[in-house]
Amino acid sequence: MSDLLVAVVMGSRSDWETMEHGVETLRKLEIPHEVRVLSAHRTPEALESYVSDAESRGAQVFIAAAGGAAQLAGVVASKTLRPVLGVPMGTQLGGLDSLLSTVQMPAGIPVGTLAIGRAGAVNAALFAAAILARSDEELETRLRRYREEQAQAVLDESDPST
Ligand code: RP5
């Protein structure tokens, strides 16, 4: 298996507190991944070379997390044909600014946008897993087990009064 299947890019180190939940999910599912801080605004050239380098090393899915005027996912998507999942950070204005600037891509360059913050970070990892599991039966089994354990945890804690 490749050493790299999912490349996670964040616009700032300040996004890590949120994105570590997504990366932990990739880890739990044993999906080879790496994380880089690269910005569409602050390091545009380095971002462009990273996308092509990550592709050449096997990245099948990109997760891009950014806040504010969040162009990161759109710029990554403009540089690759691989699926790009955008995670809006809850930085300013409750993350509505990040959500709208990530989700409102003009027709032609798609970004699959997840929820703001931690939920989006975890779901981006699960969405990446679902994409990869189409051609990886062992990963599909791990993903099924993740769902089963999650369901069991809800059932085990179904009476909050105890
Ligand atoms: C975005 O600006 C980053 O993705 C981050 O969410 C936000 C704020 O960045 P810092 O000023 O904390 O570095 O580019």
Coordinates of C-alpha atoms and ligand atoms in Angstrom, one line a residue:
M1 CA 0.0 0.0 0.0
S2 CA 1.1 3.6 -0.7
D3 CA 2.7 5.6 2.2
L4 CA 0.3 8.4 1.4
L5 CA -3.4 8.2 0.5
V6 CA -4.8 11.3 2.1
A7 CA -3.1 14.7 2.2
V8 CA -4.4 17.1 4.8
V9 CA -3.6 20.8 4.3
M10 CA -4.4 23.5 6.8
G11 CA -4.2 27.3 6.2
S12 CA -2.6 27.9 9.6
R13 CA -1.2 26.1 12.6
S14 CA -4.1 27.6 14.5
D15 CA -6.4 25.2 12.5
W16 CA -4.7 22.1 14.1
E17 CA -6.8 22.1 17.3
T18 CA -9.8 21.4 15.1
M19 CA -8.1 19.3 12.4
E20 CA -6.5 16.9 14.9
H21 CA -9.9 15.3 15.3
G22 CA -10.0 14.5 11.6
V23 CA -6.4 13.3 11.6
E24 CA -7.2 11.1 14.6
T25 CA -10.0 9.6 12.6
L26 CA -7.7 8.8 9.7
R27 CA -5.3 7.2 12.2
K28 CA -8.0 5.1 13.7
L29 CA -9.0 3.8 10.2
E30 CA -5.3 3.2 9.5
I31 CA -5.3 5.4 6.4
P32 CA -1.8 6.6 5.4
H33 CA -1.8 10.4 5.6
E34 CA 0.3 13.5 6.1
V35 CA -0.5 17.0 7.4
R36 CA 1.0 20.3 6.1
V37 CA 0.4 23.9 7.0
L38 CA 0.2 25.8 3.7
S39 CA -1.8 28.8 2.8
A40 CA -3.6 29.9 -0.4
H41 CA -2.7 33.5 0.6
R42 CA 0.5 33.4 2.5
T43 CA 2.4 30.6 0.7
P44 CA 0.7 30.2 -2.7
E45 CA 3.8 28.9 -4.6
A46 CA 4.6 26.3 -1.9
L47 CA 1.0 25.2 -1.9
E48 CA 1.0 24.6 -5.6
S49 CA 4.2 22.6 -5.5
Y50 CA 2.9 20.6 -2.6
V51 CA -0.3 19.5 -4.4
S52 CA 1.7 18.2 -7.3
D53 CA 4.3 16.5 -5.1
A54 CA 1.6 14.9 -2.9
E55 CA -0.2 13.6 -6.0
S56 CA 3.0 12.1 -7.4
R57 CA 3.6 10.3 -4.1
G58 CA 0.2 8.7 -4.1
A59 CA -2.3 11.1 -2.5
Q60 CA -5.8 10.1 -3.7
V61 CA -7.8 12.5 -1.7
F62 CA -7.0 16.0 -0.4
I63 CA -8.6 17.5 2.8
A64 CA -8.2 21.3 2.9
A65 CA -9.1 23.2 6.1
A66 CA -9.1 27.0 6.3
G67 CA -10.9 29.8 8.0
G68 CA -12.0 33.4 7.1
A69 CA -11.6 34.2 3.4
A70 CA -11.1 30.4 3.0
Q71 CA -9.8 29.9 -0.6
L72 CA -7.5 27.0 0.3
A73 CA -9.8 24.1 -0.7
G74 CA -10.7 25.9 -4.0
V75 CA -7.1 26.6 -4.9
V76 CA -6.1 23.0 -4.1
A77 CA -9.0 21.8 -6.3
S78 CA -7.8 24.0 -9.1
K79 CA -4.5 22.2 -9.1
T80 CA -5.6 18.5 -9.0
L81 CA -8.2 16.2 -10.5
R82 CA -8.3 14.2 -7.2
P83 CA -11.3 14.7 -4.9
V84 CA -10.9 17.7 -2.5
L85 CA -12.8 17.9 0.7
G86 CA -13.1 21.3 2.3
V87 CA -13.4 21.9 6.1
P88 CA -14.4 25.4 7.1
M89 CA -12.8 26.5 10.4
G90 CA -14.9 28.2 13.0
T91 CA -12.5 31.2 13.2
Q92 CA -14.5 34.4 12.6
L93 CA -18.2 35.1 12.4
G94 CA -18.8 31.6 13.8
G95 CA -17.3 30.1 10.7
L96 CA -20.0 31.3 8.4
D97 CA -17.4 33.2 6.4
S98 CA -15.3 30.1 6.1
L99 CA -18.3 28.0 5.1
L100 CA -19.5 30.2 2.4
S101 CA -16.0 30.8 0.9
T102 CA -15.3 27.1 0.9
V103 CA -18.7 25.9 -0.4
Q104 CA -19.6 28.5 -3.0
M105 CA -17.2 27.4 -5.7
P106 CA -18.1 28.5 -9.2
A107 CA -19.2 25.7 -11.6
G108 CA -16.2 23.8 -12.9
I109 CA -13.9 23.3 -9.9
P110 CA -15.7 21.2 -7.3
V111 CA -15.0 21.1 -3.5
G112 CA -16.9 18.7 -1.4
T113 CA -17.6 20.9 1.7
L114 CA -18.2 19.5 5.1
A115 CA -19.6 21.1 8.3
I116 CA -17.9 23.9 10.2
G117 CA -15.3 22.8 12.8
R118 CA -14.8 19.5 14.5
A119 CA -17.8 17.7 12.9
G120 CA -16.5 18.7 9.4
A121 CA -12.9 17.6 10.3
V122 CA -14.1 14.1 11.4
N123 CA -16.6 13.8 8.5
A124 CA -13.9 14.8 5.9
A125 CA -11.8 11.9 7.2
L126 CA -14.8 9.5 7.0
F127 CA -15.7 10.8 3.6
A128 CA -12.1 10.2 2.4
A129 CA -12.4 6.7 3.9
A130 CA -15.6 6.0 2.0
I131 CA -14.0 7.1 -1.3
L132 CA -10.9 5.0 -0.7
A133 CA -13.0 2.0 0.5
R134 CA -14.5 1.6 -3.0
S135 CA -11.2 0.0 -4.0
D136 CA -10.0 -1.4 -0.7
E137 CA -12.1 -4.1 1.0
E138 CA -10.0 -4.1 4.2
L139 CA -10.6 -0.4 4.7
E140 CA -14.4 -1.0 4.0
T141 CA -14.3 -3.6 6.8
R142 CA -12.6 -1.1 9.2
L143 CA -15.1 1.6 8.2
R144 CA -18.0 -0.7 8.9
R145 CA -16.5 -1.6 12.3
Y146 CA -16.2 2.2 13.1
R147 CA -19.9 2.6 12.4
E148 CA -20.8 -0.4 14.5
E149 CA -18.7 0.8 17.4
Q150 CA -20.2 4.3 17.2
A151 CA -23.7 2.8 17.2
Q152 CA -22.8 0.6 20.2
A153 CA -21.4 3.7 22.1
V154 CA -24.7 5.5 21.6
L155 CA -26.7 2.5 22.8
D156 CA -24.5 2.0 25.8
E157 CA -25.0 5.7 26.9
S158 CA -28.7 5.9 25.9
D159 CA -29.9 6.9 29.4
P160 CA -28.1 10.2 30.2
S161 CA -29.7 10.3 33.7
T162 CA -27.6 7.4 35.0
Ligands
RP5_1 C1 -6.7 31.0 7.5 O1 -6.8 32.1 8.4 C2 -6.3 29.9 8.3 O2 -6.8 28.7 7.8 C3 -6.9 30.2 9.7 O3 -8.1 29.4 9.9 C4 -7.2 31.6 9.6 C5 -6.5 32.4 10.7 O4 -5.1 32.1 10.6 P1 -4.0 32.7 11.7 O5 -4.1 34.2 11.6 O6 -4.5 32.1 13.0 O7 -2.7 32.1 11.2 O8 -5.8 31.2 6.5

